Amino acid sequence: MTEELTITSERVDDTPFLMAHAKRMGIPGLLDECFPCHGNWEGLSLGWVAAGWLCHILSEGDHRMNHVQQWAEKRLETLSSCMGRPVRALDFSDDCLSLVLRALSDDERWETFEQELNGHLLRVYPLKPERVRIDTTTCSGYWSVTPDGLFQFGFSKDHRPDLAQAKVVLSALDPLGMPMATDVVSGNRADDPLYIPAIQRIRASVETRGLLYIGDAKMSAAETRAFVEAGNDFYLCPLTRVQVPEQELDRYLEPVWEGEQSLVSVHRENAAGERKLIAKGYEREASMAVDVQGETIQWTERQLVIRSLRQARAAETRLRKKLEAAQSALEALNERGRGKKRYRSLAELRQAAEELVKEYGVEGLLHLGFYVTFHRRQVRHYGDRPTRTVVEKEPRLVVLVNEIAVGKELRRKGWRVYVTNAPRTEFSLSEAVLAYRDQYIVERGCGRLKGRPLSLRPMYLERDDHATGLIRLLTIGLRVLTLLEFSVRKRLAEEGAELAGVYAGNPKRSTARPSAELLLEAFKNINLVVIQEPHRRLRHLTPLTQPQKRILNLSGFSPETYTSLGTQSTQPP
């Protein structure tokens, strides 16, 4: 009798690795606890559906709902083994995923979930919060704008003011860049009022004081600084040009220009251990008194007057190029030829020159000299007109750079005033400068949110609640990436080692700071073959490579995370 065999093959790739991280982070259980399902819900719970969808997003770099069911259908054995429960392709249908997004759009339950998740992660990894960085970003698209809708026109950080947008507030733990609190608001909201709610949510999650909140100039509103001070926390942020206008900044810099104020040099060490001078500055104190909800908050603030040498050099380069372009344009007024305008008087030439100076923004930085040349030209006789000599006047322009004025302009470049209430004994000027220089940590998180693999942009959704839920789901995915990356880098640093074999085409290249994207890429092309016989089922998994085993070990997982998929299971006839 001929026995029938059924052979199926599945792409395993990084799914077990991602699912193991999701379970360690407690994502499925906490989602089920904070977002209870309706009594008619069938199949996988909401938490496990969300965890599976996150695996798809992080593995495929695609958040579109209509692709997930097909992806799951080709990985049912893998997903069932990783989740420890039966999985159907219908568990990841569009309808189920839509219900996940609607649940995540519930503000009250989302805040509860974030608090529970933060507490769990701080205990498991373990993490000690000291600094939190807050930033905002926008997600724009071709959406319809309604009066009270999420998508509105506003200042676009995507440089697309013609598109409607939603705004995301991201509060990230330093130095991981792991989100601690996320808010989704309408795209026309100003940034300034968004910082206090974010800080309130972090305080509720961490339940500790003395944190340092770092943000950009939008965080420097007096009410925000007073709120942080009143809560026994610290802040670090730059002041805006409105808060410190040019005349005020000149007053701060006058002692420096006069040689009466000494400056502190700030150095940064590069990867080779070399110290590089990056900034200079000094600090002063200012007394603050701000009314917050009917109560006057008083404190002494440190104002750090800092000059970034790189910004100063870049500003000088831009100014020199602008002066050169303006000088060339002004000297072109003297040119004569076809298509060139000819100025008949000094007043006409002077007006044209002043318009160019204003256009290039170099008022007061150039010396303009005007003079008139006289040319004698002989005109031949014509008809009854005799030969005659004509004297023609030609207005001319001379342009010179006013180096004294340029020098005064350049000495202002690169200076900015930062403020903090952290004590000098615990947070020096140099430490403050270096701390703010690491603001890229939260900015990188914003970039990851909108780029691969999370791929928030473009967003293929139109409903406000779906969009809010998707953004929140992707911030959970951002937590997975940051913690995965943090775990491996921390272990490598403890061992003083590097990871090799993860760069395509260059197996000998190694790194001590691999990115999460690079680590996930290393698990591509792992397959599971299932052979179904009448009385038993055989499984064969692609053998793990040495780099893959190394990554699992660095992450705190054993190779059984994968090899358990290839164990043989017997079924009754």
Coordinates of C-alpha atoms in Angstrom, one line a residue:
M1 CA 0.0 0.0 0.0
T2 CA 1.4 3.4 -1.0
E3 CA 1.6 5.9 1.8
E4 CA 0.8 9.5 1.0
L5 CA 3.2 12.2 2.1
T6 CA 2.4 15.9 2.5
I7 CA 5.5 18.1 2.4
T8 CA 5.2 21.8 3.3
S9 CA 8.0 24.4 3.6
E10 CA 7.8 27.6 5.6
R11 CA 10.0 30.7 5.8
V12 CA 11.0 31.0 9.5
D13 CA 13.6 33.8 9.3
D14 CA 13.5 36.1 12.3
T15 CA 10.0 35.3 13.5
P16 CA 11.1 33.1 16.5
F17 CA 13.7 35.6 17.5
L18 CA 11.2 38.5 17.5
M19 CA 8.5 36.5 19.2
A20 CA 10.9 35.5 22.0
H21 CA 11.6 39.2 22.5
A22 CA 7.9 40.1 22.5
K23 CA 7.2 37.4 25.2
R24 CA 10.1 38.5 27.3
M25 CA 8.8 42.1 27.2
G26 CA 5.4 40.8 28.2
I27 CA 3.7 42.4 25.2
P28 CA 0.9 39.8 24.6
G29 CA 0.0 39.4 28.2
L30 CA -0.1 43.1 29.0
L31 CA -2.1 43.8 25.9
D32 CA -4.7 41.2 26.8
E33 CA -4.8 42.5 30.4
C34 CA -5.3 46.2 29.4
F35 CA -7.4 45.7 26.3
P36 CA -9.9 42.9 27.2
C37 CA -11.6 41.3 24.1
H38 CA -15.4 41.2 23.5
G39 CA -17.1 38.0 24.5
N40 CA -17.6 37.0 20.8
W41 CA -13.9 37.2 20.0
E42 CA -12.7 33.9 18.6
G43 CA -9.2 32.5 17.9
L44 CA -6.0 34.1 19.1
S45 CA -6.4 36.8 21.8
L46 CA -5.8 40.5 20.9
G47 CA -2.4 40.4 22.5
W48 CA -1.1 37.5 20.5
V49 CA -2.6 38.9 17.2
A50 CA -0.8 42.2 17.9
A51 CA 2.4 40.4 18.7
G52 CA 2.2 38.4 15.4
W53 CA 1.4 41.5 13.4
L54 CA 4.4 43.2 15.0
C55 CA 6.6 40.3 13.9
H56 CA 5.3 40.8 10.3
I57 CA 6.0 44.5 10.4
L58 CA 9.5 44.2 11.8
S59 CA 10.4 41.3 9.5
E60 CA 8.8 42.6 6.3
G61 CA 9.0 46.4 6.8
D62 CA 5.3 46.7 5.9
H63 CA 2.3 47.6 8.1
R64 CA -0.4 47.1 5.5
M65 CA -3.2 45.0 7.0
N66 CA -4.1 43.2 3.7
H67 CA -0.7 41.5 3.6
V68 CA -0.6 40.0 7.0
Q69 CA -3.1 37.1 6.5
Q70 CA -1.2 35.8 3.5
W71 CA 2.1 36.1 5.4
A72 CA 0.7 34.1 8.4
E73 CA -0.8 31.5 6.2
K74 CA 2.7 30.6 5.0
R75 CA 4.0 30.4 8.6
L76 CA 1.3 28.6 10.6
E77 CA 3.6 25.9 12.0
T78 CA 6.2 28.5 13.0
L79 CA 3.7 30.9 14.6
S80 CA 1.9 28.1 16.4
S81 CA 5.1 26.8 17.9
C82 CA 6.3 30.2 18.9
M83 CA 3.0 31.2 20.5
G84 CA 2.4 27.8 22.1
R85 CA -1.2 27.7 20.8
P86 CA -3.0 26.9 17.5
V87 CA -2.8 29.7 14.9
R88 CA -5.2 30.2 12.0
A89 CA -4.6 32.5 9.0
L90 CA -8.0 34.1 9.8
D91 CA -6.6 35.3 13.1
F92 CA -4.8 37.9 11.0
S93 CA -7.6 38.9 8.7
D94 CA -8.3 42.6 8.0
D95 CA -11.2 42.5 10.4
C96 CA -9.2 41.2 13.3
L97 CA -6.4 43.7 12.7
S98 CA -8.9 46.5 12.5
L99 CA -10.2 45.5 15.9
V100 CA -6.7 45.7 17.3
L101 CA -6.2 49.2 16.0
R102 CA -9.6 50.4 17.4
A103 CA -8.6 48.9 20.8
L104 CA -5.2 50.6 20.9
S105 CA -6.9 54.0 20.0
D106 CA -8.5 54.0 23.5
D107 CA -6.6 56.8 25.3
E108 CA -7.3 55.7 28.9
R109 CA -6.5 52.0 28.3
W110 CA -3.4 52.9 26.3
E111 CA -2.0 55.0 29.1
T112 CA -2.6 52.2 31.5
F113 CA -0.8 49.8 29.1
E114 CA 2.2 52.0 28.8
Q115 CA 2.5 52.4 32.5
E116 CA 2.4 48.6 33.0
L117 CA 4.7 48.0 30.1
N118 CA 7.3 50.5 31.4
G119 CA 7.2 49.0 34.9
H120 CA 7.7 45.5 33.5
L121 CA 10.6 46.5 31.2
L122 CA 12.4 48.5 33.9
R123 CA 12.3 45.3 36.1
V124 CA 13.2 42.7 33.5
Y125 CA 16.1 44.3 31.7
P126 CA 16.9 46.0 34.3
L127 CA 16.9 49.7 33.5
K128 CA 17.6 52.7 35.7
P129 CA 15.9 55.9 34.4
E130 CA 18.1 59.0 34.6
R131 CA 17.5 61.0 31.5
V132 CA 14.4 61.2 29.2
R133 CA 14.5 62.9 25.8
I134 CA 11.3 64.4 24.3
D135 CA 10.8 65.3 20.7
T136 CA 7.9 65.6 18.2
T137 CA 7.6 64.4 14.6
T138 CA 4.8 64.5 12.0
C139 CA 3.4 61.9 9.6
S140 CA 1.9 63.5 6.5
G141 CA -0.3 62.0 3.7
Y142 CA -3.0 62.6 1.2
W143 CA -5.9 62.6 3.8
S144 CA -9.1 64.4 3.9
V145 CA -9.2 67.2 6.5
T146 CA -12.2 67.5 8.8
P147 CA -12.8 70.2 11.4
D148 CA -12.2 67.9 14.4
G149 CA -10.2 65.2 12.7
L150 CA -6.7 63.9 13.5
F151 CA -5.2 64.9 10.2
Q152 CA -4.8 68.7 9.8
F153 CA -2.6 71.2 8.1
G154 CA 0.3 72.5 10.2
F155 CA 4.0 73.1 10.4
S156 CA 5.4 70.0 8.6
K157 CA 8.7 68.4 9.7
D158 CA 8.4 66.4 6.5
H159 CA 8.7 69.6 4.5
R160 CA 5.3 69.0 3.0
P161 CA 3.1 71.8 4.2
D162 CA 0.6 71.0 1.4
L163 CA -0.3 67.6 3.0
A164 CA -2.4 67.0 6.0
Q165 CA -0.6 65.4 8.9
A166 CA -0.8 63.9 12.4
K167 CA 1.7 64.7 15.1
V168 CA 3.5 62.2 17.4
V169 CA 5.2 63.1 20.7
L170 CA 7.9 60.6 21.5
S171 CA 9.5 60.5 25.0
A172 CA 12.5 58.2 24.9
L173 CA 14.7 56.8 27.7
D174 CA 18.4 57.6 27.5
P175 CA 20.6 56.1 26.2
L176 CA 18.4 53.3 24.7
G177 CA 16.1 55.6 22.8
M178 CA 13.2 53.3 24.0
P179 CA 9.9 55.1 24.1
M180 CA 8.5 55.7 27.6
A181 CA 5.4 57.6 26.5
T182 CA 3.8 58.4 23.2
D183 CA 1.1 60.8 22.3
V184 CA -0.8 61.1 19.0
V185 CA -2.4 64.5 18.4
S186 CA -3.8 66.5 15.5
G187 CA -1.3 67.9 13.1
N188 CA -2.1 71.6 13.7
R189 CA -1.3 71.5 17.4
A190 CA 1.7 73.6 18.6
D191 CA 4.6 71.7 20.2
D192 CA 4.9 73.9 23.3
P193 CA 1.8 72.6 25.2
L194 CA 2.7 68.9 24.5
Y195 CA 5.6 68.6 26.8
I196 CA 3.8 68.8 30.2
P197 CA 1.4 66.0 29.4
A198 CA 4.3 63.8 28.3
I199 CA 6.2 64.5 31.5
Q200 CA 3.1 63.7 33.6
R201 CA 2.8 60.3 31.9
I202 CA 6.4 59.5 32.5
R203 CA 6.2 60.4 36.1
A204 CA 3.2 58.1 36.5
S205 CA 5.1 55.3 34.9
V206 CA 8.5 55.7 36.6
E207 CA 7.2 56.9 40.0
T208 CA 10.6 58.5 40.8
R209 CA 11.9 62.1 40.8
G210 CA 15.2 63.6 39.9
L211 CA 15.0 62.7 36.2
L212 CA 16.6 65.0 33.6
Y213 CA 14.3 65.9 30.8
I214 CA 16.1 67.0 27.6
G215 CA 14.3 68.7 24.7
D216 CA 14.6 71.2 21.9
A217 CA 13.7 74.9 22.0
K218 CA 10.0 74.2 22.1
M219 CA 10.4 72.7 25.5
S220 CA 11.9 75.9 26.9
A221 CA 8.5 77.6 27.5
A222 CA 8.6 79.1 31.0
E223 CA 5.5 77.1 32.1
T224 CA 7.2 73.8 31.1
R225 CA 10.4 74.7 33.0
A226 CA 8.4 75.7 36.1
F227 CA 6.4 72.5 35.9
V228 CA 9.6 70.4 35.8
E229 CA 11.1 72.4 38.7
A230 CA 7.9 72.1 40.8
G231 CA 8.1 68.3 40.4
N232 CA 11.6 68.1 41.7
D233 CA 13.0 67.1 38.3
F234 CA 15.5 68.7 36.0
Y235 CA 15.5 70.1 32.5
L236 CA 18.0 71.0 29.8
C237 CA 16.9 72.8 26.6
P238 CA 18.0 75.8 24.5
L239 CA 16.2 79.1 24.6
T240 CA 14.6 80.5 21.4
R241 CA 15.6 83.6 19.6
V242 CA 12.5 85.3 20.9
Q243 CA 13.5 84.5 24.5
V244 CA 17.0 85.7 23.9
P245 CA 16.9 88.3 21.1
E246 CA 20.1 89.5 19.4
Q247 CA 20.6 92.5 21.6
E248 CA 20.2 90.3 24.7
L249 CA 22.7 87.8 23.3
D250 CA 25.2 90.6 22.6
R251 CA 24.9 91.7 26.2
Y252 CA 25.8 88.1 27.3
L253 CA 28.7 88.1 24.9
E254 CA 30.1 91.5 25.6
P255 CA 32.3 90.3 28.5
V256 CA 33.7 87.5 26.2
W257 CA 34.6 90.0 23.4
E258 CA 36.2 92.3 25.9
G259 CA 38.3 89.5 27.3
E260 CA 36.7 89.8 30.8
Q261 CA 34.9 86.4 30.8
S262 CA 37.0 83.2 30.6
L263 CA 35.5 80.2 28.7
V264 CA 35.3 76.6 29.5
S265 CA 36.5 74.2 26.8
V266 CA 34.3 71.2 26.0
H267 CA 36.0 68.2 24.5
R268 CA 34.5 65.0 23.1
E269 CA 36.3 61.7 22.8
N270 CA 35.9 59.8 19.5
A271 CA 36.0 56.1 18.8
A272 CA 39.8 56.1 18.6
G273 CA 40.1 57.7 22.1
E274 CA 41.1 61.1 20.7
R275 CA 39.8 64.2 22.5
K276 CA 38.4 66.8 20.1
L277 CA 37.4 70.4 21.0
I278 CA 33.8 70.9 20.1
A279 CA 32.5 73.9 22.1
K280 CA 33.4 76.7 24.4
G281 CA 31.2 78.7 26.9
Y282 CA 30.5 80.0 30.3
E283 CA 27.5 80.0 32.6
R284 CA 25.5 82.6 34.5
E285 CA 22.6 82.5 36.9
A286 CA 19.1 84.0 36.6
S287 CA 16.2 84.1 39.1
M288 CA 13.0 82.7 37.8
A289 CA 9.4 83.2 39.0
V290 CA 6.6 81.7 37.0
D291 CA 2.9 81.3 37.9
V292 CA 1.6 77.8 37.4
Q293 CA -2.0 77.1 38.1
G294 CA -2.2 80.0 40.6
E295 CA 1.0 79.1 42.4
T296 CA 4.2 81.0 41.9
I297 CA 7.2 78.8 41.4
Q298 CA 10.6 80.4 42.2
W299 CA 14.0 79.0 41.5
T300 CA 17.5 79.8 40.3
E301 CA 18.3 78.8 36.8
R302 CA 21.6 78.2 35.2
Q303 CA 22.1 79.8 31.8
L304 CA 24.8 78.2 29.7
V305 CA 26.1 80.5 27.0
I306 CA 27.7 78.0 24.6
R307 CA 29.4 78.4 21.2
S308 CA 29.5 75.3 19.0
L309 CA 32.7 75.5 16.9
R310 CA 31.3 73.4 14.1
Q311 CA 28.2 75.6 13.8
A312 CA 30.4 78.7 13.9
R313 CA 32.5 77.3 11.0
A314 CA 29.5 76.3 9.0
A315 CA 27.9 79.7 9.5
E316 CA 31.1 81.4 8.4
T317 CA 31.2 79.3 5.3
R318 CA 27.6 80.1 4.5
L319 CA 28.2 83.8 5.1
R320 CA 31.3 83.9 2.9
K321 CA 29.5 82.2 0.1
K322 CA 26.6 84.6 0.4
L323 CA 29.0 87.6 0.3
E324 CA 30.7 86.2 -2.8
A325 CA 27.5 85.7 -4.6
A326 CA 26.2 89.2 -3.7
Q327 CA 29.5 90.7 -4.8
S328 CA 29.4 88.9 -8.2
A329 CA 25.8 90.0 -8.7
L330 CA 26.6 93.7 -7.8
E331 CA 29.7 93.8 -10.1
A332 CA 27.5 92.4 -12.9
L333 CA 25.6 95.7 -12.9
N334 CA 28.7 97.3 -14.5
E335 CA 28.6 94.9 -17.4
R336 CA 27.5 96.1 -20.8
G337 CA 26.3 94.1 -23.7
R338 CA 23.2 92.7 -25.4
G339 CA 20.4 91.9 -22.9
K340 CA 22.1 93.9 -20.1
K341 CA 20.3 96.8 -18.6
R342 CA 22.0 100.1 -19.0
Y343 CA 21.8 102.6 -16.0
R344 CA 21.6 106.2 -17.0
S345 CA 22.1 107.8 -13.6
L346 CA 23.8 107.2 -10.3
A347 CA 20.4 107.2 -8.5
E348 CA 19.1 104.4 -10.7
L349 CA 22.3 102.3 -10.2
R350 CA 22.3 102.9 -6.5
Q351 CA 18.7 101.8 -6.2
A352 CA 19.4 98.6 -8.1
A353 CA 22.5 97.9 -5.9
E354 CA 20.6 98.4 -2.7
E355 CA 17.8 96.0 -3.9
L356 CA 20.5 93.3 -4.5
V357 CA 22.1 93.8 -1.1
K358 CA 18.7 93.4 0.5
E359 CA 17.9 90.4 -1.6
Y360 CA 21.1 88.6 -0.5
G361 CA 20.7 89.6 3.1
V362 CA 24.1 91.3 3.4
E363 CA 23.1 94.7 4.6
G364 CA 26.0 96.6 6.3
L365 CA 28.5 93.9 5.2
L366 CA 29.6 95.5 1.9
H367 CA 31.2 98.8 1.0
L368 CA 29.5 100.2 -2.1
G369 CA 31.3 103.0 -4.0
F370 CA 29.7 104.9 -6.9
Y371 CA 31.3 107.1 -9.5
V372 CA 30.8 108.4 -13.0
T373 CA 33.0 107.9 -16.0
F374 CA 33.0 110.2 -19.0
H375 CA 33.5 109.0 -22.6
R376 CA 34.0 111.2 -25.6
R377 CA 32.6 109.7 -28.8
Q378 CA 32.7 111.3 -32.2
V379 CA 29.6 111.1 -34.3
R380 CA 30.0 111.3 -38.1
H381 CA 28.1 113.8 -40.1
Y382 CA 24.8 112.6 -41.5
G383 CA 22.9 114.6 -44.1
D384 CA 23.0 118.2 -43.1
R385 CA 24.2 117.3 -39.6
P386 CA 27.9 118.1 -39.1
T387 CA 30.5 115.8 -37.4
R388 CA 30.4 116.3 -33.6
T389 CA 31.8 115.1 -30.3
V390 CA 29.4 113.7 -27.7
V391 CA 30.4 113.3 -24.0
E392 CA 28.6 110.3 -22.4
K393 CA 28.3 109.7 -18.7
E394 CA 28.3 106.2 -17.4
P395 CA 27.6 105.4 -13.7
R396 CA 29.9 102.7 -12.2
L397 CA 29.9 100.6 -9.0
V398 CA 32.8 99.4 -6.8
V399 CA 32.1 96.6 -4.2
L400 CA 34.3 95.8 -1.3
V401 CA 33.7 93.5 1.7
N402 CA 33.4 95.4 5.0
E403 CA 35.7 93.0 7.0
I404 CA 35.1 94.9 10.2
A405 CA 31.4 94.4 10.0
V406 CA 31.8 90.8 8.8
G407 CA 34.1 90.1 11.8
K408 CA 31.4 91.5 14.2
E409 CA 28.8 89.4 12.5
L410 CA 30.9 86.2 12.6
R411 CA 31.7 86.6 16.3
R412 CA 28.0 86.1 17.0
K413 CA 27.8 82.9 15.0
G414 CA 27.5 79.5 16.8
W415 CA 26.4 81.0 20.1
R416 CA 23.3 79.8 21.9
V417 CA 21.9 80.0 25.4
Y418 CA 20.9 76.7 27.1
V419 CA 19.1 76.6 30.4
T420 CA 19.0 73.9 33.2
N421 CA 18.1 73.7 36.8
A422 CA 20.3 70.8 37.5
P423 CA 22.9 71.5 40.3
R424 CA 26.4 72.4 39.1
T425 CA 28.0 69.8 41.4
E426 CA 26.1 67.0 39.6
F427 CA 25.8 68.4 36.1
S428 CA 28.7 70.5 34.9
L429 CA 28.7 72.7 31.8
S430 CA 30.7 70.2 29.8
E431 CA 28.3 67.4 30.8
A432 CA 25.3 69.5 29.8
V433 CA 26.8 70.2 26.3
L434 CA 27.6 66.6 25.8
A435 CA 24.2 65.5 27.0
Y436 CA 22.4 67.8 24.5
R437 CA 24.7 66.6 21.7
D438 CA 23.1 63.2 22.2
Q439 CA 19.7 64.4 21.2
Y440 CA 20.0 62.3 18.1
I441 CA 19.0 59.4 20.2
V442 CA 15.3 60.4 20.2
E443 CA 15.6 61.8 16.7
R444 CA 16.8 58.4 15.5
G445 CA 13.7 56.9 17.1
C446 CA 11.5 59.3 15.1
G447 CA 13.4 58.3 12.0
R448 CA 13.0 54.6 12.7
L449 CA 9.3 55.2 13.3
K450 CA 8.8 56.7 9.8
G451 CA 11.4 54.6 8.0
R452 CA 12.1 50.9 7.7
P453 CA 11.3 48.5 9.2
L454 CA 8.4 50.3 11.0
S455 CA 7.5 52.2 7.9
L456 CA 4.8 54.5 9.3
R457 CA 5.2 56.7 6.2
P458 CA 3.3 56.2 3.9
M459 CA 0.2 55.3 6.0
Y460 CA -2.5 53.4 4.2
L461 CA -5.3 54.3 6.6
E462 CA -8.0 56.9 6.6
R463 CA -9.9 56.5 9.9
D464 CA -8.6 58.5 12.8
D465 CA -8.9 55.7 15.3
H466 CA -7.1 53.3 13.0
A467 CA -4.3 55.7 12.4
T468 CA -3.9 56.4 16.2
G469 CA -3.9 52.7 16.9
L470 CA -1.3 52.0 14.2
I471 CA 1.0 54.7 15.4
R472 CA 0.8 53.2 19.0
L473 CA 1.4 49.7 17.7
L474 CA 4.5 50.9 15.8
T475 CA 5.9 52.5 19.0
I476 CA 5.6 49.1 20.7
G477 CA 7.7 47.8 17.7
L478 CA 10.2 50.6 18.3
R479 CA 10.5 49.3 21.9
V480 CA 11.3 45.9 20.5
L481 CA 14.0 47.3 18.3
T482 CA 15.7 49.4 20.9
L483 CA 15.7 46.7 23.6
L484 CA 17.0 44.1 21.2
E485 CA 19.8 46.4 20.2
F486 CA 20.5 47.4 23.8
S487 CA 20.8 43.8 25.0
V488 CA 23.3 42.8 22.4
R489 CA 25.4 45.9 22.7
K490 CA 25.5 45.7 26.4
R491 CA 26.7 42.1 26.4
L492 CA 29.4 42.9 23.8
A493 CA 30.6 45.8 25.9
E494 CA 30.8 43.6 29.0
E495 CA 32.8 41.0 27.1
G496 CA 34.9 43.6 25.3
A497 CA 34.1 41.7 22.1
E498 CA 32.7 42.4 18.6
L499 CA 30.2 40.6 16.5
A500 CA 31.3 39.3 13.1
G501 CA 29.5 37.6 10.2
V502 CA 26.5 39.9 10.0
Y503 CA 27.6 42.0 7.1
A504 CA 26.6 40.7 3.7
G505 CA 29.6 40.0 1.5
N506 CA 32.1 40.7 4.2
P507 CA 32.1 37.9 6.8
K508 CA 35.2 39.1 8.5
R509 CA 33.9 42.6 9.3
S510 CA 32.9 43.0 12.9
T511 CA 31.2 45.6 15.1
A512 CA 30.7 46.3 18.8
R513 CA 27.5 48.3 18.2
P514 CA 25.3 46.3 15.7
S515 CA 21.9 47.8 14.9
A516 CA 18.7 45.9 15.5
E517 CA 18.0 46.0 11.8
L518 CA 21.4 44.3 11.1
L519 CA 20.7 41.7 13.7
L520 CA 17.3 40.8 12.3
E521 CA 18.8 40.6 8.8
A522 CA 21.2 37.9 10.0
F523 CA 18.3 35.5 10.4
K524 CA 17.1 35.6 6.9
N525 CA 16.8 32.4 4.8
I526 CA 16.0 30.0 7.7
N527 CA 13.4 27.5 6.6
L528 CA 11.2 24.8 8.2
V529 CA 10.2 21.7 6.2
V530 CA 7.3 19.6 7.5
I531 CA 6.8 16.1 6.2
Q532 CA 3.4 14.7 7.2
E533 CA 3.2 10.8 7.1
P534 CA 0.1 8.8 8.0
H535 CA 1.5 8.0 11.5
R536 CA 4.0 10.7 12.2
R537 CA 5.2 14.2 11.4
L538 CA 8.8 15.0 10.6
R539 CA 10.3 18.5 10.8
H540 CA 13.6 19.7 9.5
L541 CA 14.9 23.2 10.3
T542 CA 17.8 24.9 8.4
P543 CA 20.8 24.6 10.7
L544 CA 21.7 27.8 12.5
T545 CA 25.0 29.5 11.5
Q546 CA 27.6 30.5 14.0
P547 CA 26.7 34.2 13.9
Q548 CA 23.0 33.4 14.4
K549 CA 23.9 31.3 17.5
R550 CA 26.1 34.1 18.7
I551 CA 23.3 36.7 18.4
L552 CA 20.9 34.4 20.3
N553 CA 23.4 34.0 23.1
L554 CA 24.1 37.7 23.3
S555 CA 20.4 38.3 23.5
G556 CA 20.0 35.9 26.4
F557 CA 18.2 33.2 24.3
S558 CA 19.3 29.6 23.7
P559 CA 19.5 28.0 20.2
E560 CA 16.3 26.0 21.3
T561 CA 14.4 29.2 20.3
Y562 CA 14.9 27.8 16.8
T563 CA 15.9 24.2 17.2
S564 CA 12.6 23.3 19.0
L565 CA 10.8 23.9 15.7
G566 CA 12.7 21.0 14.2
T567 CA 11.9 18.4 16.8
Q568 CA 10.0 15.3 15.7
S569 CA 6.4 14.8 16.9
T570 CA 4.4 11.6 16.6
Q571 CA 0.7 11.5 15.9
P572 CA -1.6 8.5 16.4
P573 CA -2.7 6.7 13.2

